[in-house]
């Protein structure tokens, strides 16, 4: 069976999805179900003081007993904040140590700060976290993060929330060729064909949020993404035909034509 | 904003100031962490607490005595990418 193995654990789905930006928890639940994702990212935030008890919570809609939670550090701009956030996440999720590290460098573009990311990764790996790390599409940085001990490298295809698709497939290709841990494209996918292309390049998986939550019909897009990731993966495994400007070889036999 | 949360009274005790999730809170009594969460209606919720930059394991909430000036971060899991 073709499985995605992260830190020794096998997953049948290669689509990882975020749980943010949905209309309500019911839509979140339906989109997650339809996507077939087994790993979902969650954010760690201050609780509202004075909140009424019994208010609906993400944990009811997307129960951690059914899905692998991937707490992330989205919104952190320093190694220190990211480390504190993930220590809290580990306590919150009863010692769960598979995490997504993301340290941003700029609130306008949400481009990652790779210097702070490397600093945080070094400390988190030492503390026993299994770090899936969001990074730029710089192949050298990706390799460095792998060497530090990150369990998956997650380069952007384009900027977070931009839906611009794959802007530099060549860099992604180099990262894939060099990596010994799973490469999961995180950020930039806009629609199903983008997800298929990412998988055809040989990525091990795709992580997305806005492409689904920001679609006109998020639940239907979740279904489309599931199929696109599967189709792209199968195409990669099958191996595409070579590209040629002309084909001297028609699909139908040249012999046996009538009237000759 | 300073919220004054009335609680178990203690006549010799000056009010205690805590910063909870970035906001100042004043207490008339010195609660332990578990009592604080009760006062804030947060018991029974799945949450994690950091006190002055250090994680407080859930099993130690009742024995964690808070001190004047403590900085607390109380977090939950929410939807995110």
Tab-separated table of N, CA and C in Angstrom, chain B:
chain	number	residue	atom	x	y	z
B	1	UNK	N	-7.917	47.495	31.442
B	1	UNK	CA	-9.129	47.015	32.121
B	1	UNK	C	-8.727	46.160	33.317
B	2	UNK	N	-9.208	46.519	34.506
B	2	UNK	CA	-8.935	45.696	35.687
B	2	UNK	C	-10.245	45.072	36.127
B	3	UNK	N	-10.295	43.770	36.069
B	3	UNK	CA	-11.503	43.064	36.504
B	3	UNK	C	-11.301	42.643	37.941
B	4	UNK	N	-12.265	42.944	38.774
B	4	UNK	CA	-12.157	42.551	40.171
B	4	UNK	C	-13.063	41.362	40.380
B	5	UNK	N	-12.464	40.249	40.685
B	5	UNK	CA	-13.278	39.045	40.868
B	5	UNK	C	-13.380	38.744	42.349
B	6	UNK	N	-14.556	38.965	42.939
B	6	UNK	CA	-14.700	38.730	44.372
B	6	UNK	C	-14.625	37.245	44.681
B	7	UNK	N	-14.064	36.917	45.780
B	7	UNK	CA	-13.916	35.504	46.106
B	7	UNK	C	-13.734	35.354	47.597
B	8	UNK	N	-13.331	34.182	48.003
B	8	UNK	CA	-13.047	33.859	49.391
B	8	UNK	C	-12.360	35.045	50.074
B	9	UNK	N	-12.935	35.552	51.109
B	9	UNK	CA	-12.397	36.790	51.699
B	9	UNK	C	-11.311	36.505	52.727
B	10	UNK	N	-10.402	37.421	52.822
B	10	UNK	CA	-9.308	37.315	53.770
B	10	UNK	C	-8.974	38.742	54.185
B	11	UNK	N	-9.285	39.088	55.424
B	11	UNK	CA	-9.235	40.485	55.851
B	11	UNK	C	-7.828	41.072	55.840
B	12	UNK	N	-6.801	40.237	56.095
B	12	UNK	CA	-5.444	40.768	56.178
B	12	UNK	C	-4.744	40.855	54.828
B	13	UNK	N	-5.467	40.502	53.811
B	13	UNK	CA	-4.810	40.347	52.515
B	13	UNK	C	-5.081	41.512	51.580
B	14	UNK	N	-4.013	42.104	51.109
B	14	UNK	CA	-4.102	43.171	50.114
B	14	UNK	C	-4.416	42.510	48.777
B	15	UNK	N	-5.071	43.203	47.875
B	15	UNK	CA	-5.453	42.539	46.623
B	15	UNK	C	-4.214	42.120	45.823
B	16	UNK	N	-4.388	41.019	45.090
B	16	UNK	CA	-3.279	40.482	44.315
B	16	UNK	C	-3.505	40.767	42.834
B	17	UNK	N	-2.455	41.179	42.159
B	17	UNK	CA	-2.559	41.498	40.731
B	17	UNK	C	-1.965	40.366	39.899
B	18	UNK	N	-2.736	39.893	38.950
B	18	UNK	CA	-2.230	38.897	38.005
B	18	UNK	C	-2.465	39.412	36.602
B	19	UNK	N	-1.620	39.024	35.676
B	19	UNK	CA	-1.870	39.307	34.265
B	19	UNK	C	-2.281	38.001	33.608
B	20	UNK	N	-3.516	37.957	33.155
B	20	UNK	CA	-4.032	36.741	32.541
B	20	UNK	C	-4.306	37.022	31.061
B	21	UNK	N	-3.625	36.311	30.219
B	21	UNK	CA	-3.752	36.514	28.767
B	21	UNK	C	-3.613	37.992	28.391
B	22	UNK	N	-2.645	38.615	29.004
B	22	UNK	CA	-2.301	39.993	28.661
B	22	UNK	C	-3.123	41.062	29.357
B	23	UNK	N	-4.173	40.669	30.080
B	23	UNK	CA	-5.023	41.664	30.742
B	23	UNK	C	-4.849	41.592	32.258
B	24	UNK	N	-4.846	42.759	32.930
B	24	UNK	CA	-4.674	42.746	34.384
B	24	UNK	C	-5.948	42.277	35.107
B	25	UNK	N	-5.771	41.476	36.115
B	25	UNK	CA	-6.884	41.017	36.949
B	25	UNK	C	-6.480	41.206	38.403
B	26	UNK	N	-7.458	41.586	39.194
B	26	UNK	CA	-7.181	41.812	40.600
B	26	UNK	C	-8.001	40.828	41.439
B	27	UNK	N	-7.375	40.250	42.438
B	27	UNK	CA	-8.067	39.259	43.272
B	27	UNK	C	-7.955	39.651	44.731
B	28	UNK	N	-9.036	39.383	45.468
B	28	UNK	CA	-9.042	39.749	46.885
B	28	UNK	C	-8.431	38.661	47.745
B	29	UNK	N	-8.168	37.552	47.090
B	29	UNK	CA	-7.585	36.433	47.827
B	29	UNK	C	-6.508	35.824	46.970
B	30	UNK	N	-5.667	35.050	47.599
B	30	UNK	CA	-4.547	34.443	46.874
B	30	UNK	C	-4.974	33.055	46.398
B	31	UNK	N	-5.419	32.933	45.157
B	31	UNK	CA	-5.897	31.612	44.734
B	31	UNK	C	-4.747	30.736	44.257
B	32	UNK	N	-4.981	29.418	44.294
B	32	UNK	CA	-4.069	28.561	43.553
B	32	UNK	C	-4.563	28.526	42.111
B	33	UNK	N	-3.840	27.882	41.257
B	33	UNK	CA	-4.186	27.947	39.837
B	33	UNK	C	-5.543	27.315	39.551
B	34	UNK	N	-5.833	26.231	40.240
B	34	UNK	CA	-7.126	25.578	40.022
B	34	UNK	C	-8.270	26.504	40.418
B	35	UNK	N	-8.117	27.180	41.561
B	35	UNK	CA	-9.160	28.118	42.015
B	35	UNK	C	-9.316	29.275	41.040
B	36	UNK	N	-8.200	29.727	40.484
B	36	UNK	CA	-8.260	30.822	39.504
B	36	UNK	C	-9.085	30.385	38.290
B	37	UNK	N	-8.826	29.178	37.802
B	37	UNK	CA	-9.561	28.692	36.632
B	37	UNK	C	-11.046	28.561	36.954
B	38	UNK	N	-11.342	28.174	38.206
B	38	UNK	CA	-12.748	28.105	38.635
B	38	UNK	C	-13.387	29.490	38.594
B	39	UNK	N	-12.676	30.473	39.119
B	39	UNK	CA	-13.201	31.842	39.152
B	39	UNK	C	-13.418	32.389	37.747
B	40	UNK	N	-12.595	31.945	36.820
B	40	UNK	CA	-12.706	32.438	35.437
B	40	UNK	C	-13.633	31.554	34.595
B	41	UNK	N	-14.307	30.621	35.240
B	41	UNK	CA	-15.233	29.712	34.546
B	41	UNK	C	-14.544	28.872	33.476
B	42	UNK	N	-13.341	28.444	33.765
B	42	UNK	CA	-12.577	27.714	32.745
B	42	UNK	C	-12.360	26.245	33.100
B	43	UNK	N	-12.933	25.803	34.196
B	43	UNK	CA	-12.718	24.390	34.543
B	43	UNK	C	-13.499	23.506	33.576
B	44	UNK	N	-12.977	22.334	33.340
B	44	UNK	CA	-13.670	21.400	32.441
B	44	UNK	C	-13.320	21.627	30.994
B	45	UNK	N	-12.641	22.741	30.718
B	45	UNK	CA	-12.213	23.011	29.333
B	45	UNK	C	-10.852	22.372	29.104
B	46	UNK	N	-10.601	21.984	27.860
B	46	UNK	CA	-9.266	21.465	27.550
B	46	UNK	C	-8.357	22.658	27.303
B	47	UNK	N	-7.454	22.902	28.216
B	47	UNK	CA	-6.585	24.074	28.083
B	47	UNK	C	-5.193	23.776	28.631
B	48	UNK	N	-4.296	24.676	28.363
B	48	UNK	CA	-2.947	24.570	28.905
B	48	UNK	C	-2.552	25.920	29.474
B	49	UNK	N	-1.711	25.892	30.499
B	49	UNK	CA	-1.354	27.128	31.191
B	49	UNK	C	0.164	27.285	31.253
B	50	UNK	N	0.576	28.505	30.970
B	50	UNK	CA	1.971	28.880	31.142
B	50	UNK	C	2.014	29.947	32.222
B	51	UNK	N	2.908	29.742	33.207
B	51	UNK	CA	3.038	30.738	34.280
B	51	UNK	C	4.450	31.295	34.238
B	52	UNK	N	4.553	32.573	34.033
B	52	UNK	CA	5.853	33.255	33.932
B	52	UNK	C	6.795	32.519	32.980
B	53	UNK	N	6.235	32.108	31.849
B	53	UNK	CA	7.061	31.488	30.815
B	53	UNK	C	7.268	29.992	30.962
B	54	UNK	N	6.767	29.401	32.053
B	54	UNK	CA	6.951	27.957	32.271
B	54	UNK	C	5.601	27.243	32.210
B	55	UNK	N	5.584	26.077	31.562
B	55	UNK	CA	4.367	25.282	31.503
B	55	UNK	C	4.015	24.761	32.902
B	56	UNK	N	2.745	24.837	33.251
B	56	UNK	CA	2.285	24.202	34.486
B	56	UNK	C	1.507	22.947	34.097
B	57	UNK	N	2.016	21.761	34.412
B	57	UNK	CA	1.270	20.540	34.051
B	57	UNK	C	-0.118	20.551	34.704
B	58	UNK	N	-1.082	20.010	33.978
B	58	UNK	CA	-2.463	20.016	34.462
B	58	UNK	C	-2.592	19.363	35.842
B	59	UNK	N	-1.779	18.352	36.067
B	59	UNK	CA	-1.865	17.621	37.341
B	59	UNK	C	-1.424	18.486	38.519
B	60	UNK	N	-0.783	19.622	38.224
B	60	UNK	CA	-0.257	20.455	39.322
B	60	UNK	C	-1.039	21.745	39.540
B	61	UNK	N	-2.213	21.856	38.892
B	61	UNK	CA	-2.978	23.106	39.010
B	61	UNK	C	-3.310	23.433	40.469
B	62	UNK	N	-3.775	22.415	41.213
B	62	UNK	CA	-4.229	22.679	42.592
B	62	UNK	C	-3.077	23.053	43.518
B	63	UNK	N	-1.901	22.535	43.248
B	63	UNK	CA	-0.783	22.825	44.144
B	63	UNK	C	0.063	24.012	43.687
B	64	UNK	N	-0.363	24.655	42.581
B	64	UNK	CA	0.401	25.805	42.099
B	64	UNK	C	-0.141	27.087	42.727
B	65	UNK	N	0.609	27.610	43.686
B	65	UNK	CA	0.176	28.841	44.349
B	65	UNK	C	0.613	30.040	43.515
B	66	UNK	N	-0.322	30.922	43.269
B	66	UNK	CA	-0.006	32.079	42.430
B	66	UNK	C	0.541	33.202	43.295
B	67	UNK	N	1.381	34.009	42.696
B	67	UNK	CA	1.985	35.113	43.440
B	67	UNK	C	1.666	36.432	42.743
B	68	UNK	N	1.694	37.495	43.521
B	68	UNK	CA	1.421	38.826	42.983
B	68	UNK	C	2.348	39.105	41.794
B	69	UNK	N	1.781	39.590	40.703
B	69	UNK	CA	2.588	39.936	39.530
B	69	UNK	C	2.767	38.799	38.539
B	70	UNK	N	2.229	37.626	38.864
B	70	UNK	CA	2.371	36.489	37.943
B	70	UNK	C	1.774	36.809	36.576
B	71	UNK	N	2.449	36.303	35.566
B	71	UNK	CA	1.966	36.440	34.187
B	71	UNK	C	1.471	35.068	33.757
B	72	UNK	N	0.199	34.981	33.403
B	72	UNK	CA	-0.371	33.691	33.006
B	72	UNK	C	-0.859	33.745	31.563
B	73	UNK	N	-0.601	32.657	30.860
B	73	UNK	CA	-1.165	32.482	29.526
B	73	UNK	C	-2.024	31.227	29.579
B	74	UNK	N	-3.278	31.359	29.211
B	74	UNK	CA	-4.192	30.215	29.232
B	74	UNK	C	-4.671	30.014	27.793
B	75	UNK	N	-4.339	28.860	27.219
B	75	UNK	CA	-4.607	28.662	25.786
B	75	UNK	C	-5.487	27.440	25.515
B	76	UNK	N	-6.116	27.473	24.361
B	76	UNK	CA	-6.935	26.357	23.868
B	76	UNK	C	-6.565	26.117	22.409
B	77	UNK	N	-7.067	24.999	21.875
B	77	UNK	CA	-6.888	24.726	20.437
B	77	UNK	C	-8.061	25.343	19.681
B	78	UNK	N	-7.754	26.061	18.618
B	78	UNK	CA	-8.809	26.660	17.788
B	78	UNK	C	-8.512	26.324	16.318
B	79	UNK	N	-9.477	26.598	15.466
B	79	UNK	CA	-9.279	26.350	14.038
B	79	UNK	C	-8.120	27.187	13.512
B	80	UNK	N	-7.293	26.569	12.677
B	80	UNK	CA	-6.163	27.314	12.121
B	80	UNK	C	-5.484	26.530	11.021
B	81	UNK	N	-4.669	27.231	10.238
B	81	UNK	CA	-4.034	26.608	9.074
B	81	UNK	C	-2.687	26.113	9.330
